PDB file of C-alpha atoms and ligand atoms in Angstrom:
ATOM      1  CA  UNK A   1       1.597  20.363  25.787  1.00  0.00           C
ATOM      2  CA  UNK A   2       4.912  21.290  26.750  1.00  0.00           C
ATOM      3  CA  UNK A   3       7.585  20.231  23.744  1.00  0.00           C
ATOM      4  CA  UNK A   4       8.781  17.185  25.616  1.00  0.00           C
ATOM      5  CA  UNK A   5       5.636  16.153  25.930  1.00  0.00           C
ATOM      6  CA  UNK A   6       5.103  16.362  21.806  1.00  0.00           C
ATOM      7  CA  UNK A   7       8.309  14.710  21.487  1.00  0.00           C
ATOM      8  CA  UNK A   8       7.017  12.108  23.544  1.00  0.00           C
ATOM      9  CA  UNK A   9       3.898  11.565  21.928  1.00  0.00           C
ATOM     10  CA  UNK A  10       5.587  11.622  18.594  1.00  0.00           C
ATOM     11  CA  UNK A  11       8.008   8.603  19.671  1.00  0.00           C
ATOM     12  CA  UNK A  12       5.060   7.151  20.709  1.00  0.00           C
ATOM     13  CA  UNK A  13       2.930   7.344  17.397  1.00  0.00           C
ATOM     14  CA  UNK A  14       6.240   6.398  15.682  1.00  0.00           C
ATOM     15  CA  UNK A  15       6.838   2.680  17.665  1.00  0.00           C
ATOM     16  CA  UNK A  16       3.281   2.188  16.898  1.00  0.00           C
ATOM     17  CA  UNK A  17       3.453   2.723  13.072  1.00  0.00           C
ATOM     18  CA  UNK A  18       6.999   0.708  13.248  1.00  0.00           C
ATOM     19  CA  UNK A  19       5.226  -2.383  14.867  1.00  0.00           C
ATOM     20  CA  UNK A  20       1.891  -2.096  12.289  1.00  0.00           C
ATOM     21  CA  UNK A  21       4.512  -1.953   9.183  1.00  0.00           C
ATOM     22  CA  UNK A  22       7.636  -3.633  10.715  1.00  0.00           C
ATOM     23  CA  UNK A  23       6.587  -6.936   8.608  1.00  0.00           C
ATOM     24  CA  UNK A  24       6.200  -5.355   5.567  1.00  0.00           C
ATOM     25  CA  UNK A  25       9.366  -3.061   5.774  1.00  0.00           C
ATOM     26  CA  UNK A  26      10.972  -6.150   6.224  1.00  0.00           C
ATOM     27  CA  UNK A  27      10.130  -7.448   3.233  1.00  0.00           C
ATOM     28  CA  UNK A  28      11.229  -5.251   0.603  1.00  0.00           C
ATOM     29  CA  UNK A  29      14.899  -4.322  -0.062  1.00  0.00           C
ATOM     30  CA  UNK A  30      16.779  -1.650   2.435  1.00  0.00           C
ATOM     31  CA  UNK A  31      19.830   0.442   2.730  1.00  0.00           C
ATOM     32  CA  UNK A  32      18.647   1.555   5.360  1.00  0.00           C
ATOM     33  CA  UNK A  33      20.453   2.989   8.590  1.00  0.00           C
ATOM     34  CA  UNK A  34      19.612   0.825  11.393  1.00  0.00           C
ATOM     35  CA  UNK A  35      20.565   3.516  14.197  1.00  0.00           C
ATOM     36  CA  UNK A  36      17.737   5.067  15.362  1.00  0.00           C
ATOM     37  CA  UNK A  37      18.469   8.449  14.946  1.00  0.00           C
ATOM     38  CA  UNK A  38      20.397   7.313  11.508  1.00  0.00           C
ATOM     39  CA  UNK A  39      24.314   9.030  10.858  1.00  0.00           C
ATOM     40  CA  UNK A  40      25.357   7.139   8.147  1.00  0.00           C
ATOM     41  CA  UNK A  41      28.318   6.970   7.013  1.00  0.00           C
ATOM     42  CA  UNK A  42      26.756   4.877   4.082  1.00  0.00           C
ATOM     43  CA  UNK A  43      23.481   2.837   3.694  1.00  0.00           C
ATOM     44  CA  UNK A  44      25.638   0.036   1.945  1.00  0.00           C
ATOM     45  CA  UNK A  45      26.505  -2.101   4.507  1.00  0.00           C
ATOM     46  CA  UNK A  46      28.586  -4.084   2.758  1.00  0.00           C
ATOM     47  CA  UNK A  47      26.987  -4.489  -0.952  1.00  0.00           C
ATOM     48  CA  UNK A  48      28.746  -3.513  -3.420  1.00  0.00           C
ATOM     49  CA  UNK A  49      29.107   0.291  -4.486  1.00  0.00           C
ATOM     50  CA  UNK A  50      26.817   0.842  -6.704  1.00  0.00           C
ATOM     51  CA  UNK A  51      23.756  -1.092  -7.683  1.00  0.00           C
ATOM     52  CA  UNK A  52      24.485  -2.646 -11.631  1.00  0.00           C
ATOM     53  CA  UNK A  53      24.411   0.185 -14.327  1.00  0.00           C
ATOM     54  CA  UNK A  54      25.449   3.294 -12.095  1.00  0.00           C
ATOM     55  CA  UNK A  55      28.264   5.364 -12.465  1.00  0.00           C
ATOM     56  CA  UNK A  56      29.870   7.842  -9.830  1.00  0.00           C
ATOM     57  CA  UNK A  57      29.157  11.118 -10.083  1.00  0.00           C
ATOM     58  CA  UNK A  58      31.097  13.533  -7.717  1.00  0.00           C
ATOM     59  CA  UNK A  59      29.342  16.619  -9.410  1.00  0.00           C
ATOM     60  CA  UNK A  60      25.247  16.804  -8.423  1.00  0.00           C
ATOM     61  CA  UNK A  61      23.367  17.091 -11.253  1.00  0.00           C
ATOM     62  CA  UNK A  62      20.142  18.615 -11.040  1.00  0.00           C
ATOM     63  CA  UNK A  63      16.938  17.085 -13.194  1.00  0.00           C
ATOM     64  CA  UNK A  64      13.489  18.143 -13.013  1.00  0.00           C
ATOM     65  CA  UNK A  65      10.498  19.239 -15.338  1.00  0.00           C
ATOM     66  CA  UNK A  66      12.372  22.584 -16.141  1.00  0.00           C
ATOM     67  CA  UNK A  67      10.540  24.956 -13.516  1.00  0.00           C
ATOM     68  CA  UNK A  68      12.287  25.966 -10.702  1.00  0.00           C
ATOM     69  CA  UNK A  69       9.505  27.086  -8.602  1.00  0.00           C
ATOM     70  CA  UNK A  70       9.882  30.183  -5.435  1.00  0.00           C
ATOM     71  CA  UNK A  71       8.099  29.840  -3.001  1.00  0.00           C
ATOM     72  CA  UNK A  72       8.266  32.944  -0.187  1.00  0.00           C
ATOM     73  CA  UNK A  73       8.749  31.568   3.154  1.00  0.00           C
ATOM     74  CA  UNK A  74       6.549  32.718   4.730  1.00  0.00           C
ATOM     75  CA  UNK A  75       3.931  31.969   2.656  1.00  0.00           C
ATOM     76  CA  UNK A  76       5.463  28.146   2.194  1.00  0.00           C
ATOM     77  CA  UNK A  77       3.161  25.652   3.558  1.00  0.00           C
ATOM     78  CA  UNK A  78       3.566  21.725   3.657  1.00  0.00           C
ATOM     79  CA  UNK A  79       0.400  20.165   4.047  1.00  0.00           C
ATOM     80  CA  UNK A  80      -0.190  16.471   4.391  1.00  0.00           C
ATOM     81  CA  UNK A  81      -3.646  14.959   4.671  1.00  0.00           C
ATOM     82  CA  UNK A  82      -5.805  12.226   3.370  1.00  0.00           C
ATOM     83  CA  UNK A  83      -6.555   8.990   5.300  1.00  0.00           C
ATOM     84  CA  UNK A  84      -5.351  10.112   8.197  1.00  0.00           C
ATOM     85  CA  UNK A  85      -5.974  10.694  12.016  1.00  0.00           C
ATOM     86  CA  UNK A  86      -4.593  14.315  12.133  1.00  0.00           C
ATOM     87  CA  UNK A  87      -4.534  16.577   8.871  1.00  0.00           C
ATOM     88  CA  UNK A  88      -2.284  18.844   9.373  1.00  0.00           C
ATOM     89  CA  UNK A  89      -0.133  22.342   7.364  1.00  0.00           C
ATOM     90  CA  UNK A  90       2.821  22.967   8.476  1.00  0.00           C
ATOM     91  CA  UNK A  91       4.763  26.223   8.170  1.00  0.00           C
ATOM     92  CA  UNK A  92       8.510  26.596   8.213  1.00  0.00           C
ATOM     93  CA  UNK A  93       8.669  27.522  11.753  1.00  0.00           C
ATOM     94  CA  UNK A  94       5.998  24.249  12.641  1.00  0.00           C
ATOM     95  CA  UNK A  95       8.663  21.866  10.286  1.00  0.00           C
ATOM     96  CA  UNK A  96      11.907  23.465  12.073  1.00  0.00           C
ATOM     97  CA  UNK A  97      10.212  22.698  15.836  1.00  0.00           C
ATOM     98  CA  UNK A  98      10.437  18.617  14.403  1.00  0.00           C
ATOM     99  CA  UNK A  99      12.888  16.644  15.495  1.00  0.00           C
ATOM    100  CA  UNK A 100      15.532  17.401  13.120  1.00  0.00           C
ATOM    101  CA  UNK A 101      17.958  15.096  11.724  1.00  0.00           C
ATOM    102  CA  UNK A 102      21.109  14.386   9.947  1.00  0.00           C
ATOM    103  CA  UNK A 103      21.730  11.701   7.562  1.00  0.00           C
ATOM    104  CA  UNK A 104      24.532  10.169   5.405  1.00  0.00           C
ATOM    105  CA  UNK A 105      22.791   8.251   1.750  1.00  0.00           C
ATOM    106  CA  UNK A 106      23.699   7.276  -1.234  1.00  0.00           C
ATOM    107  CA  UNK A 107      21.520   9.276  -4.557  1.00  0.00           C
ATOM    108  CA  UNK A 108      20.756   6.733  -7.417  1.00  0.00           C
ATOM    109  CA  UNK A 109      19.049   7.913 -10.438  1.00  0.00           C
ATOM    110  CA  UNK A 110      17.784   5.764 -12.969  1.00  0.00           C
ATOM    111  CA  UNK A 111      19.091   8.449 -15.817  1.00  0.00           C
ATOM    112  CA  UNK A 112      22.357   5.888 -14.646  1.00  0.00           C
ATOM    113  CA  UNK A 113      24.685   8.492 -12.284  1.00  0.00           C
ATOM    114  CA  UNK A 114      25.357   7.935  -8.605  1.00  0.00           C
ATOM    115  CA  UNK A 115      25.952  10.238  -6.013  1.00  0.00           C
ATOM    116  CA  UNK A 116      27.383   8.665  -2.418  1.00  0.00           C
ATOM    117  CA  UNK A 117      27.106  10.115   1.114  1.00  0.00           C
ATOM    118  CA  UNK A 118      25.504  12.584   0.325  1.00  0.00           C
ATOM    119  CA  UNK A 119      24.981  14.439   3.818  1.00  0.00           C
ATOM    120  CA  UNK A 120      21.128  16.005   4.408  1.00  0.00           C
ATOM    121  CA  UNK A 121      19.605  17.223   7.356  1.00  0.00           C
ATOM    122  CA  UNK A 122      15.852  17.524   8.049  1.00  0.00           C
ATOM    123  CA  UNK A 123      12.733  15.700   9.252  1.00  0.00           C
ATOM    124  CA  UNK A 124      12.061  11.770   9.055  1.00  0.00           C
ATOM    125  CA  UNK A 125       9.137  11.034   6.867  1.00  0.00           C
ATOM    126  CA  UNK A 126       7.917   8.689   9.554  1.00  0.00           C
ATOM    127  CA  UNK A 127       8.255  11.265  12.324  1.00  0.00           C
ATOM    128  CA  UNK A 128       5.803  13.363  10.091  1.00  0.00           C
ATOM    129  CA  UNK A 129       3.516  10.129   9.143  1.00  0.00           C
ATOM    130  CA  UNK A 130       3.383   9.719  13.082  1.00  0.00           C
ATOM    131  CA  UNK A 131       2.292  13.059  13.682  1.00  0.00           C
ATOM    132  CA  UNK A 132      -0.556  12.708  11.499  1.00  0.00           C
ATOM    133  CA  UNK A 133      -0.843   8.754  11.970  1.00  0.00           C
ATOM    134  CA  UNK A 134      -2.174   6.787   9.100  1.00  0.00           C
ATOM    135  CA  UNK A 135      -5.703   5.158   9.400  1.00  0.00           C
ATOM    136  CA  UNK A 136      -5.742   1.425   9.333  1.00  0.00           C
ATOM    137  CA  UNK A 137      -6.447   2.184   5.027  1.00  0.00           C
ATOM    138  CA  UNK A 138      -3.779   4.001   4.253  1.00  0.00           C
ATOM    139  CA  UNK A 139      -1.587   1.462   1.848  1.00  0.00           C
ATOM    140  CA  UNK A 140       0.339   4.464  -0.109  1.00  0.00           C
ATOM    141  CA  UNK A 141       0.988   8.355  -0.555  1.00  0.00           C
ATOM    142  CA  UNK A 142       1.443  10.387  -3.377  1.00  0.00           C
ATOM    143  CA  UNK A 143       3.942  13.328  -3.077  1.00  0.00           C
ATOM    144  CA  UNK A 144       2.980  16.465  -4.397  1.00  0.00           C
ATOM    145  CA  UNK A 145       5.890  18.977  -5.976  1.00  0.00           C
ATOM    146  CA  UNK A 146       5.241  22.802  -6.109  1.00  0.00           C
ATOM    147  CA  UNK A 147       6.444  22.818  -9.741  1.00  0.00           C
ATOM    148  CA  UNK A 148       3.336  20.253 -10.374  1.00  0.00           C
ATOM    149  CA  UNK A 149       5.169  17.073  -9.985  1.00  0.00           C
ATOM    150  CA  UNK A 150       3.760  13.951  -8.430  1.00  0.00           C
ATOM    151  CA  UNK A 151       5.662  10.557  -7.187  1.00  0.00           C
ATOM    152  CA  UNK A 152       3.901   7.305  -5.462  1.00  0.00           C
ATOM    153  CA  UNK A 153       5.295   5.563  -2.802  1.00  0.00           C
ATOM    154  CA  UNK A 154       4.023   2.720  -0.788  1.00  0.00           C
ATOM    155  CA  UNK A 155       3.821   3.125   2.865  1.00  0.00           C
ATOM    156  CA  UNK A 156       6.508   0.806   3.884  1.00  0.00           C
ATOM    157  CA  UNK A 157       8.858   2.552   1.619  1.00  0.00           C
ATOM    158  CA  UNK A 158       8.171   5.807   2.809  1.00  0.00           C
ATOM    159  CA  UNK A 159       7.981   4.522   6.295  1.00  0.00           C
ATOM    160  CA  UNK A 160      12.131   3.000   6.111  1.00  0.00           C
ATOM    161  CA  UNK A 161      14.352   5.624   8.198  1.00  0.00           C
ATOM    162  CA  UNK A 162      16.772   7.209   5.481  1.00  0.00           C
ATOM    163  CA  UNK A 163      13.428   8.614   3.718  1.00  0.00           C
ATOM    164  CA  UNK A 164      13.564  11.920   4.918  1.00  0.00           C
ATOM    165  CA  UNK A 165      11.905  15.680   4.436  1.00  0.00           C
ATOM    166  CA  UNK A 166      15.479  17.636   3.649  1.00  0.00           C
ATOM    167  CA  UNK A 167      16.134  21.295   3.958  1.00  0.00           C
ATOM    168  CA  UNK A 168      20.215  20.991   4.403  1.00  0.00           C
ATOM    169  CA  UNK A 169      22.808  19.350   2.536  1.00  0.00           C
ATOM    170  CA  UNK A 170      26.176  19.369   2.930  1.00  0.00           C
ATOM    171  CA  UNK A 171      25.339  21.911   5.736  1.00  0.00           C
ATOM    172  CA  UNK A 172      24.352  24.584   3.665  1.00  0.00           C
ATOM    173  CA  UNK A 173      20.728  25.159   3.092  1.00  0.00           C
ATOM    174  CA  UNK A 174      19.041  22.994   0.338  1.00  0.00           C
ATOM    175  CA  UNK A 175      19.462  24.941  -3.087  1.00  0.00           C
ATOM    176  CA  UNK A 176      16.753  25.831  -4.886  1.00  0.00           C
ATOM    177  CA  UNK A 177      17.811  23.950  -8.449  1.00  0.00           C
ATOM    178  CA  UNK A 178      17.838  20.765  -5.727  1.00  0.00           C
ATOM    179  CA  UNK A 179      14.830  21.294  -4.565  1.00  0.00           C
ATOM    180  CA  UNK A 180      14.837  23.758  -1.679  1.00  0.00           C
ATOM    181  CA  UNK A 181      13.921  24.876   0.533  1.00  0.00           C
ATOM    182  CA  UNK A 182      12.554  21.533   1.406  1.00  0.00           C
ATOM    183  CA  UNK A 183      12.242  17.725  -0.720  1.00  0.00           C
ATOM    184  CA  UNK A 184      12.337  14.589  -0.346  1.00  0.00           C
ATOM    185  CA  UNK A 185      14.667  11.803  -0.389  1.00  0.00           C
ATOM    186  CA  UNK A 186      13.984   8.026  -1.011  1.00  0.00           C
ATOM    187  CA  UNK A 187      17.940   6.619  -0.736  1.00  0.00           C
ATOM    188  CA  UNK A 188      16.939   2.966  -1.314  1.00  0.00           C
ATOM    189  CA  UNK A 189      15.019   3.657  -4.345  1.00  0.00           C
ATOM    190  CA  UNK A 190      15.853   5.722  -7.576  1.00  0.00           C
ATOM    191  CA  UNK A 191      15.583   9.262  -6.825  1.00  0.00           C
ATOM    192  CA  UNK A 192      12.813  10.399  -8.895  1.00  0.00           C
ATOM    193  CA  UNK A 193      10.683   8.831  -5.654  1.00  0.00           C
ATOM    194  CA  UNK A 194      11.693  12.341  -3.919  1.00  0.00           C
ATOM    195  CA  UNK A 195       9.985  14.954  -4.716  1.00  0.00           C
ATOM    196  CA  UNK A 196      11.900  18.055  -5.103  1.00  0.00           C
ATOM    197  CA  UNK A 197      10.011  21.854  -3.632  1.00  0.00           C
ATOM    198  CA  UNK A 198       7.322  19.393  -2.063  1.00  0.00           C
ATOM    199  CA  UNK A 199       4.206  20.384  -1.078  1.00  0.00           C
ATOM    200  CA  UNK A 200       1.636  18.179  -0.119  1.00  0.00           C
ATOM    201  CA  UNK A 201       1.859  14.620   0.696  1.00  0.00           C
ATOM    202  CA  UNK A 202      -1.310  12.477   0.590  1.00  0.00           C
ATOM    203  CA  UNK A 203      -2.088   9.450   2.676  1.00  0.00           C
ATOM    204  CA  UNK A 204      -4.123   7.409  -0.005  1.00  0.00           C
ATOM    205  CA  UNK A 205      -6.408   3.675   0.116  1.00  0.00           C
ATOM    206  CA  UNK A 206      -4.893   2.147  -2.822  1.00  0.00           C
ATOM    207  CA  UNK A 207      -2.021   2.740  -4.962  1.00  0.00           C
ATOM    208  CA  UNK A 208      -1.844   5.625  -7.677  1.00  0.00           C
ATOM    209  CA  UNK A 209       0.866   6.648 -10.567  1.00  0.00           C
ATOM    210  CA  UNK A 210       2.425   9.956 -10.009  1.00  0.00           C
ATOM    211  CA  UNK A 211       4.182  11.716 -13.139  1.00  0.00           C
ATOM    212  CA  UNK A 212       7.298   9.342 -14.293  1.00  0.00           C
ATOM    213  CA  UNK A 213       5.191   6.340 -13.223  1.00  0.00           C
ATOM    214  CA  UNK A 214       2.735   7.131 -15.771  1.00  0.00           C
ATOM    215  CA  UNK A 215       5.192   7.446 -18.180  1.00  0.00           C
ATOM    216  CA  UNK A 216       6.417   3.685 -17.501  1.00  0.00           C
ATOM    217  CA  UNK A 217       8.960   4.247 -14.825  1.00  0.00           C
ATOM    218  CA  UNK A 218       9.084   1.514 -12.230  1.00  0.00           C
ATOM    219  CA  UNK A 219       6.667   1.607  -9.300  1.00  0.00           C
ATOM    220  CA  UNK A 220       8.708  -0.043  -6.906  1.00  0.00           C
ATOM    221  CA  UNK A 221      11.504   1.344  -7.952  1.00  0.00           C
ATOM    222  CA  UNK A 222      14.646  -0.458  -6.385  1.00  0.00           C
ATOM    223  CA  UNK A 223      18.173   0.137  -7.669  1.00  0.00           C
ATOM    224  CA  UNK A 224      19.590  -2.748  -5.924  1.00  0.00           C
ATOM    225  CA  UNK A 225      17.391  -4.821  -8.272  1.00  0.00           C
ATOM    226  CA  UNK A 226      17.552  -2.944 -11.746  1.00  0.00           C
ATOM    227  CA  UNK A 227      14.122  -1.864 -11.193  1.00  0.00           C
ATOM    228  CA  UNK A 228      13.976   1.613 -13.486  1.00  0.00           C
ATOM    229  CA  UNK A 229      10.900   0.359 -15.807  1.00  0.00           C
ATOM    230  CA  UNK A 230       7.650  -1.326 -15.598  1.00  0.00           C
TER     231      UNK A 230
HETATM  232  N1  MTE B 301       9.198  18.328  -7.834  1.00  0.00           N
HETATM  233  C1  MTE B 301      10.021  17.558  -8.569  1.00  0.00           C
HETATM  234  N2  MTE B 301      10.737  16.622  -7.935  1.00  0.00           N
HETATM  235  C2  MTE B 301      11.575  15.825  -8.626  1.00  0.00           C
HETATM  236  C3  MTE B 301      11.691  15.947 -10.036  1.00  0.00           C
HETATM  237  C4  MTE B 301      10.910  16.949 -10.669  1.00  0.00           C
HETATM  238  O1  MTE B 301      10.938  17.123 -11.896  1.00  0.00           O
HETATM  239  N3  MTE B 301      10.104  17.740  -9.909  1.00  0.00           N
HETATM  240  N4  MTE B 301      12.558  15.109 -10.707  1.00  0.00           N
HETATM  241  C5  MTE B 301      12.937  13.848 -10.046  1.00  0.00           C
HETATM  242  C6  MTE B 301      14.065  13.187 -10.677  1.00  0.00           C
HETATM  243  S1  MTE B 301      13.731  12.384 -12.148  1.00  0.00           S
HETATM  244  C7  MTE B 301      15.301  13.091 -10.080  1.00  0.00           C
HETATM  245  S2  MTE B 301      16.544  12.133 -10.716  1.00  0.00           S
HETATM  246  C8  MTE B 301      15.612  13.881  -8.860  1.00  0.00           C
HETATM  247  C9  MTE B 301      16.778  14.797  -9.187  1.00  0.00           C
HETATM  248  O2  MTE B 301      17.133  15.585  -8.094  1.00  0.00           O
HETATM  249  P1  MTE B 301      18.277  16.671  -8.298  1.00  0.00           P
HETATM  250  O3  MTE B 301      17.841  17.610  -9.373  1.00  0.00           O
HETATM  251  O4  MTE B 301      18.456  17.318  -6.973  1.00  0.00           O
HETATM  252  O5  MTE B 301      19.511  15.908  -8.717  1.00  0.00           O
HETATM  253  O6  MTE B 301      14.504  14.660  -8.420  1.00  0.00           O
HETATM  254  C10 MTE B 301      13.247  14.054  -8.566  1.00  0.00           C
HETATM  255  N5  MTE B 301      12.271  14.890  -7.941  1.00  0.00           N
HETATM  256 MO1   MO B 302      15.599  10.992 -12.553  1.00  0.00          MO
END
């Protein structure tokens, strides 16, 4: 296959996950960008600034477990299997032949600070979820962190279009202390949904707690609604 042909197939794969989820994704709350290819400038449209109990940051702090994993490039790998059609490990170069794209969202943590438009660059979780297309039992995933960290998400979360697999931001590759060289981003849910140095991402049956969820943190997670604890 030539690579308009992948692209092809991948636009494909992605209409048909959009029409099996569109219901759901419709029911839960969104920021989301509704261009296709998503520029931002904001996933607000028109709610208020911040969701209740943020504050503006304009610094980026960084919070994590402590361990700033390195991980060599060439020996980086993200693999994502599980119930799925296609299992698949990708290496840099297989991630940077994606579709790539650039996004404008809004950073909530539940620790109460707010970051807005923040600009990333990288691949759309549902471009890679259409490469490996989810069996007809796949409800959720669990994101796997190279520093050991997990994070749940259910599929028509992970599925809306600002949740993205980021290796830029603010055009300069993704710092390490943020999470580079590639994480996640969830911008209509509390950031701890992202996993930072990620690693794995598992297509799973039935829901599962990752590491803060556990620990009581929310499993739906939506700052729009206060949701930081279960
Ligand atoms: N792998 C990994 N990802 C992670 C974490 C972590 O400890 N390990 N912390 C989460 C939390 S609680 C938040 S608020 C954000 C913070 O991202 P930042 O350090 O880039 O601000 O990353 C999330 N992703
Ligand atoms: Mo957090």
């Amino acid at each position: 296959m030539d690579n308009n042909e992948k692209l092809d197939k991948i636009i494909e794969a992605r209409m048909k996950l959009k029409a099996r989820f569109e219901a759901k994704i419709q029911e839960t709350p969104s920021m989301s960008d509704s261009k296709p290819q998503g520029t931002g400038p904001t996933n607000r449209h028109g709610m208020p600034e911040l969701p209740v109990g943020q504050y503006i940051t304009h610094k980026f702090p960084v919070l994590d477990l402590g361990y700033h994993p390195s991980i060599p490039m060439d020996k980086w790998r993200l693999t994502i299997d599980g119930e799925v059609e296609n299992k698949i490990v990708l290496s840099w170069d297989d991630l940077m032949a994606l579709p790539q794209t650039d996004d404008v969202s809004d950073f909530h943590c539940v620790t109460t600070w707010s970051k807005l438009g923040v600009e990333w660059r990288g691949v759309r979780f549902m471009d890679l979820a259409a490469l490996v297309m989810p069996k007809d039992t796949a409800t959720h995933v669990m994101c796997y962190g190279y520093d050991t960290y997990t994070t749940n998400l259910s599929l028509e979360e992970a599925l809306k279009p600002d949740v993205m697999l980021v290796h830029t931001l603010f055009g300069q590759p993704l710092p390490k202390e943020h999470g580079g060289p590639l994480r996640m981003i969830t911008p209509q849910l509390y950031a701890w949904k992202g996993s930072k140095w990620i690693k794995r991402i598992e297509f799973m049956p039935k829901n599962k707690l990752g590491f803060w969820e556990e620990r009581g943190y929310s499993n739906t997670a939506y700052p729009w609604r206060n949701d930081r604890y279960s």
